[in-house]
Coordinates of C-alpha atoms in Angstrom, one line a residue:
X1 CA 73.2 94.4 85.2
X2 CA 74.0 90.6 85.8
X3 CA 75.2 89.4 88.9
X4 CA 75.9 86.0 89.5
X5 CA 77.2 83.5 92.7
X6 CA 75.7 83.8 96.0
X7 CA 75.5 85.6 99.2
X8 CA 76.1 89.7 98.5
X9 CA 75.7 89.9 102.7
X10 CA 78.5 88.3 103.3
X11 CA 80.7 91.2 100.8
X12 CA 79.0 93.8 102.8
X13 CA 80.4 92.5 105.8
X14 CA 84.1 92.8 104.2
X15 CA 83.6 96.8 104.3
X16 CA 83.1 96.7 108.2
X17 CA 85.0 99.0 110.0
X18 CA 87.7 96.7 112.1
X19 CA 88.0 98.2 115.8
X20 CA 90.8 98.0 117.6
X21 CA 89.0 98.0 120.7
X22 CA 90.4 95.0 123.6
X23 CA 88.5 93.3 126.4
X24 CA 85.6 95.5 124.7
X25 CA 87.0 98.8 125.6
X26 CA 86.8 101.3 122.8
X27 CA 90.6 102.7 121.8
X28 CA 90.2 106.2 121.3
X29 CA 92.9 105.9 118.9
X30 CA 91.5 103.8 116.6
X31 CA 92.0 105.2 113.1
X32 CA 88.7 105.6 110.4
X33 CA 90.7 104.2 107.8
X34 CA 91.5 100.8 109.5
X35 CA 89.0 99.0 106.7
X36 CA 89.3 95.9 104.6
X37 CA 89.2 96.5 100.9
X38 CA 87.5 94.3 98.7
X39 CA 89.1 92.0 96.5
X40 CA 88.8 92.3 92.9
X41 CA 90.3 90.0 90.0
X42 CA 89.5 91.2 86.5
X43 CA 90.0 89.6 83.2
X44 CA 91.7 91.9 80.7
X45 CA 92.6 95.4 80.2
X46 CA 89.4 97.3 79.6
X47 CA 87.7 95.3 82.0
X48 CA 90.3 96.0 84.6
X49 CA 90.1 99.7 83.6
X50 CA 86.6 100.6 83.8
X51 CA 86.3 98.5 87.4
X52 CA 89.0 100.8 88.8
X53 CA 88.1 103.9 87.5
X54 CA 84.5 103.5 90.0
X55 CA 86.3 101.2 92.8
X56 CA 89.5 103.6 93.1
X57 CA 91.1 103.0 96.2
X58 CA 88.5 100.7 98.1
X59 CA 89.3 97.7 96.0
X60 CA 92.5 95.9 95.5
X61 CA 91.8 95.3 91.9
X62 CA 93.9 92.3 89.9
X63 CA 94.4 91.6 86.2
X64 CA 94.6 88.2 84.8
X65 CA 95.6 88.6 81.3
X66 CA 98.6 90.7 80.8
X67 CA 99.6 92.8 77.3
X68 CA 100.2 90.1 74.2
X69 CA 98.4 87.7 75.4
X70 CA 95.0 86.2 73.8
X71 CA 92.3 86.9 75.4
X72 CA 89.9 84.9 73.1
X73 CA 91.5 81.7 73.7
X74 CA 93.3 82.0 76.8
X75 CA 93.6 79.1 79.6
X76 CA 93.5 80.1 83.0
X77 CA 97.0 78.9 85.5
X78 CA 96.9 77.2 88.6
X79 CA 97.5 80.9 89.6
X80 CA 94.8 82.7 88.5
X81 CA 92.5 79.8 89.8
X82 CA 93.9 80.2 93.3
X83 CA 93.4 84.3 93.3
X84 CA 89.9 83.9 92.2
X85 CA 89.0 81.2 94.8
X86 CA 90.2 84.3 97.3
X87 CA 88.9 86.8 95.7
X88 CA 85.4 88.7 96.8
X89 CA 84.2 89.4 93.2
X90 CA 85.5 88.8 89.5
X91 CA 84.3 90.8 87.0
X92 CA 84.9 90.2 83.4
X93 CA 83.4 91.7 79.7
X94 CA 81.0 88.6 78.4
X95 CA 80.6 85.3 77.7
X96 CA 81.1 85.6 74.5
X97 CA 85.1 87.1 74.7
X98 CA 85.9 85.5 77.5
X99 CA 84.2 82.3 75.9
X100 CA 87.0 79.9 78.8
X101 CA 85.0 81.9 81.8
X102 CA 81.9 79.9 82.6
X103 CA 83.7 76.3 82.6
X104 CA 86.2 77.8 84.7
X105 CA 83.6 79.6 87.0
X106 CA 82.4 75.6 87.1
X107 CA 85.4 74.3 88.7
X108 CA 86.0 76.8 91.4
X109 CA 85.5 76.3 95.0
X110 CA 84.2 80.0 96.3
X111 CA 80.9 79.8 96.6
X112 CA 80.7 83.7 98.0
X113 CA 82.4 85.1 94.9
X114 CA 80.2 87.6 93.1
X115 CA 80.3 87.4 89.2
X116 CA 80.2 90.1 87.3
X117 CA 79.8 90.5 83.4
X118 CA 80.0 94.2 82.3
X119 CA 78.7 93.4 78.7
X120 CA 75.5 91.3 80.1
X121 CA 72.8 94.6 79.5
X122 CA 74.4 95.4 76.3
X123 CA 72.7 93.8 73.2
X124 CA 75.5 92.5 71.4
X125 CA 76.3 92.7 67.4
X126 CA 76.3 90.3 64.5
X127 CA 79.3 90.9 61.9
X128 CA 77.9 92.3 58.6
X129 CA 77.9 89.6 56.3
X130 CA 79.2 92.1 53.1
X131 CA 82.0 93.2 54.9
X132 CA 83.1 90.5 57.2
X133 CA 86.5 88.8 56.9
X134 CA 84.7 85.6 59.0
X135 CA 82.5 84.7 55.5
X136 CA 83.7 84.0 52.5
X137 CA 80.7 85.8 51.2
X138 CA 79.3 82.4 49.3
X139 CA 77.1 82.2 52.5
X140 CA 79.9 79.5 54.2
X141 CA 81.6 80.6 57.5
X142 CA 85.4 80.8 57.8
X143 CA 87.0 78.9 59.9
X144 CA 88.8 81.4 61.9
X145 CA 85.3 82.3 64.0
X146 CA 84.9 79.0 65.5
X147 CA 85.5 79.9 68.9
X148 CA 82.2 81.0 70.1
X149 CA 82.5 84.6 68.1
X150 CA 79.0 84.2 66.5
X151 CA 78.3 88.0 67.8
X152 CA 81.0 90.7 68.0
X153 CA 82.2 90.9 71.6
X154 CA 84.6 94.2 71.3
X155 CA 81.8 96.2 73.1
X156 CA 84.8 98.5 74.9
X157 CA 85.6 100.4 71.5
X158 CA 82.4 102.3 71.6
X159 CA 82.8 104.9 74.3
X160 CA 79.2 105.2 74.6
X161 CA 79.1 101.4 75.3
X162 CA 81.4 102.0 78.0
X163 CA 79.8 104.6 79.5
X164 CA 77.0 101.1 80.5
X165 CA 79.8 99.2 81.9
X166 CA 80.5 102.1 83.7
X167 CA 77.1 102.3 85.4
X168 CA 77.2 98.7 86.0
X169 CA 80.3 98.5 87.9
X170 CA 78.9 101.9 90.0
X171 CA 75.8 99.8 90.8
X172 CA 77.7 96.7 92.0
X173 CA 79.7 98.5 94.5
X174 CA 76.7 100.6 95.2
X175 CA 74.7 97.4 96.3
X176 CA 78.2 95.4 98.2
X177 CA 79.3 98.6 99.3
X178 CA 76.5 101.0 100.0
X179 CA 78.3 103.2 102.8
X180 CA 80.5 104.4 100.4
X181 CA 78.1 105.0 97.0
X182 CA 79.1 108.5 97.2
X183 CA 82.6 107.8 96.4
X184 CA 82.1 105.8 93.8
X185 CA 78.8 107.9 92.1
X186 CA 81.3 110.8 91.7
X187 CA 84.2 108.2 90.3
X188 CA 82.0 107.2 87.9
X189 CA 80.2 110.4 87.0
X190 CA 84.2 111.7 86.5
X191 CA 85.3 109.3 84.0
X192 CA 81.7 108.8 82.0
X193 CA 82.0 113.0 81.8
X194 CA 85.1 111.6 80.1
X195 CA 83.4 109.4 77.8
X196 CA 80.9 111.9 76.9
X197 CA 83.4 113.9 75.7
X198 CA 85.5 111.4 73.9
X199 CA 82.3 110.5 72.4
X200 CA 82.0 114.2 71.1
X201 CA 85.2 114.4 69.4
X202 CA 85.2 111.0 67.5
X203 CA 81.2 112.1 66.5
X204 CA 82.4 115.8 65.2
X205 CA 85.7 114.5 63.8
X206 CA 83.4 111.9 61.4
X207 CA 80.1 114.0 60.7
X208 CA 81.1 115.4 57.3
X209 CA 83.3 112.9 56.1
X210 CA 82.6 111.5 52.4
X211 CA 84.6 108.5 52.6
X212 CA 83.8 106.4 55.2
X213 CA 85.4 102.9 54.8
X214 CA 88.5 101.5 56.6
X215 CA 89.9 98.2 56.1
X216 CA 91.5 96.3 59.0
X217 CA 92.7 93.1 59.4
X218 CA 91.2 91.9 62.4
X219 CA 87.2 92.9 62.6
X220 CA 87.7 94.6 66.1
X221 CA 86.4 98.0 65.6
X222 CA 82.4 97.0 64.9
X223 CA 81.0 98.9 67.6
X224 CA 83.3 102.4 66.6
X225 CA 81.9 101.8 63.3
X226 CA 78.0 101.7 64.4
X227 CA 78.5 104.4 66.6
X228 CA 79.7 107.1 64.0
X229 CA 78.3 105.5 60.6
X230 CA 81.5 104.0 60.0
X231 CA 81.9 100.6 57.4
X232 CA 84.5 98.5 58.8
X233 CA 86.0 96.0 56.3
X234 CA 87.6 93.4 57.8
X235 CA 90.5 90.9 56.2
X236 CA 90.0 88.4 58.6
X237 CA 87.3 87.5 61.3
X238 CA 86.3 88.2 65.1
X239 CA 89.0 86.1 65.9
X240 CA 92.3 86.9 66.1
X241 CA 93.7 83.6 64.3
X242 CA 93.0 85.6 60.9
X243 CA 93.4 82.9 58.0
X244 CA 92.5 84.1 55.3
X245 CA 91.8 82.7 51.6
X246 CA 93.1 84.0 48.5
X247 CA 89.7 85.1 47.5
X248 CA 89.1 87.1 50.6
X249 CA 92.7 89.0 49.7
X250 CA 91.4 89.4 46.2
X251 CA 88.3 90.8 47.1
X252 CA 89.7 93.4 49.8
X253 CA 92.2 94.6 46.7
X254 CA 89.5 95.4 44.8
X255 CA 87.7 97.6 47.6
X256 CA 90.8 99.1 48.2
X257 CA 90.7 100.2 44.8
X258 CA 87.6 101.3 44.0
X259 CA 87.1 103.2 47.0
X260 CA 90.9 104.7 46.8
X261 CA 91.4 103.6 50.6
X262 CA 94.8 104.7 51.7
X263 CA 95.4 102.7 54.6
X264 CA 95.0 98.9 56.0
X265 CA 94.8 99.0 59.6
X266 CA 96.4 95.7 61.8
X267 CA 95.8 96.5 65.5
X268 CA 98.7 96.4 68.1
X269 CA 101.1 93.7 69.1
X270 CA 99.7 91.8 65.7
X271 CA 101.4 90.0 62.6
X272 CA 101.1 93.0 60.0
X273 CA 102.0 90.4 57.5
X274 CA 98.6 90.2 56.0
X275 CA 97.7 93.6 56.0
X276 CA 101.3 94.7 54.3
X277 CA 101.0 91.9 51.4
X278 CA 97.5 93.7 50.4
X279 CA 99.6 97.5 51.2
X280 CA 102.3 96.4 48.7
X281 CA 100.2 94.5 46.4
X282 CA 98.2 97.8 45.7
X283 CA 100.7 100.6 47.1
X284 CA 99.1 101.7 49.7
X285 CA 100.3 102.3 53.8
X286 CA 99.6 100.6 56.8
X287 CA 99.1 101.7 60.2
X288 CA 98.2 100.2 64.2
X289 CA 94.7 100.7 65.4
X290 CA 94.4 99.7 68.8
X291 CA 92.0 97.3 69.7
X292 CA 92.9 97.8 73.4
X293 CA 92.7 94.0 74.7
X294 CA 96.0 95.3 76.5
X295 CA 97.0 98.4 77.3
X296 CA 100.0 99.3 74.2
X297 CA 103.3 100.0 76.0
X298 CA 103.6 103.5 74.6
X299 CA 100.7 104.5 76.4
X300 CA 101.0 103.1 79.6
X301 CA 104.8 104.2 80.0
X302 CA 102.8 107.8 79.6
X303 CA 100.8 107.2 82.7
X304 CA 98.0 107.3 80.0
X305 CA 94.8 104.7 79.9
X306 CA 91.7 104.0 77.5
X307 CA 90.7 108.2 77.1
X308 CA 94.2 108.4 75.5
X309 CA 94.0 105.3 73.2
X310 CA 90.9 106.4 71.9
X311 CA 92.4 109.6 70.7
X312 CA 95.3 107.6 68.6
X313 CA 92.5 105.7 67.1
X314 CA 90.8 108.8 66.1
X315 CA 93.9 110.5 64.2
X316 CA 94.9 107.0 62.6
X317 CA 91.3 106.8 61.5
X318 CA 91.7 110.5 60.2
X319 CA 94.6 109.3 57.6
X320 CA 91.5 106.7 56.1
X321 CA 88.0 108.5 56.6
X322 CA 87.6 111.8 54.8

């Protein structure tokens, strides 16, 4: 678990209870739920999510980057600086998504803001070279993975994965927090029962399978892939500027091919134009995995989070993996 900045004592002294007693006479009427909360600003949805689903209702818990917006090459406003400098803790997934956080950690004035990076104890992948859409499989890199993608930073699509950043943010308010670790153990020990069983159905629904590729065209779902002895083939790279060469479209028809692959995957709120010129080149469908950088509208208008998402993905994947 990382934690980074200065001075935890001074967030423990946030949670104090604040007495209403005057002239230092105790008011019997004083209410056990007079109590600060701590302030929390997050980076983007699954970050947001997980920190919630442990903090509850002891945090007022803010999210930076809203749905449609890039969170791999996003600028922080004049706005979000100000809430962070005000904040008691920001928490976001790794240096390596969020690849704009440390220079902007650099230029803020709270010194008492505790950093946290939910990916920091989780060993990170490297793309598969053979299936990659960030090489052109010649050995050179493309040109779409030059923002700091040299690893695959979409750790949150592996519910087991998740389960870790779970534990981390548990710990964290643990430490800040420790009169109220109860709470947040059983938070947490609710939602990862979650992921456990999440992590059941996508590992029963892709045991047996024979055919085991799926094509997408941006290489989001690396970690899903590991997890159940998946091969992702990506059209484009980690990032989510997908340029792509002629040769990589070429290739990708052919795979489609030999491996009679009915459906190339684009993830929510993207251009589909790339994956539907290689649909109608080889007559094949397309369909939206979620790669859950935002929460898609149809699911939050549900009241529905992450859990939910997870299942679309399964039953899209279903159509590809057999």
């Amino acid at each position: 678990m990382k934690i980074t900045k200065r001075m935890i004592f001074s967030i423990l002294t946030v949670f104090v209870l604040v007495g209403c007693a005057k002239e230092g006479e105790e008011s019997k009427g004083t209410s056990s739920n007079n109590e600060e909360k701590l302030s929390v600003v997050t980076t983007f949805y699954p970050v947001y999510e997980f920190t919630e689903k442990v903090a509850g209702g002891r945090a007022n818990i803010e999210m930076m980057i809203s749905g449609g917006t890039d969170v791999h090459h996003y600028e922080p406003s004049a706005r979000d600086m100000a809430m962070i400098n005000d904040a008691d803790m920001f928490v976001y997934s790794s240096d390596e998504m969020e690849t704009w956080v440390p220079s902007m950690l650099d230029s803020l004035d709270n010194s008492d803001l505790l950093v946290v990076e939910q990916a920091e104890a989780i060993e990170l992948l490297e793309p598969n070279e053979e299936t990659s859409g960030g090489h052109d499989h010649d050995g050179e890199h493309n040109d779409d993975d030059e923002h700091g993608h040299a690893v695959d930073p979409h750790i949150w699509l592996d519910p087991v994965l998740v389960q870790q950043q779970v534990e981390t943010m548990k710990e964290t308010l643990i430490e800040v927090d420790p009169e109220h670790s109860r709470d947040y153990s059983k938070r947490a020990e609710a939602y990862q029962g979650e992921l456990q069983e999440l992590d059941r159905e996508l590992a029963e629904a892709f045991k047996d399978a024979e055919q085991r590729r799926f094509v997408t065209q941006h290489e989001a779902f690396g970690y899903l892939a590991d997890r159940y002895d998946l091969n992702q083939m990506a059209v484009g790279g980690l990032s989510t500027e997908v340029e792509v060469s002629p040769s990589r479209i070429a290739e990708i028809n052919h795979k489609v091919e030999e491996y009679a692959i009915p459906i190339i995957y684009f993830q929510e709120g993207a251009n589909s134009a790339i994956a539907e010129t290689i649909a109608n080149e080889i007559g094949v469908e397309v369909a939206e995995l979620y790669s859950l950088e935002y929460l898609p509208q149809n699911i939050e208008d549900k009241g529905q989070g992450y859990i939910e998402a997870m299942r679309k993905n399964l039953e899209a994947l279903k159509m590809s993996i057999y």
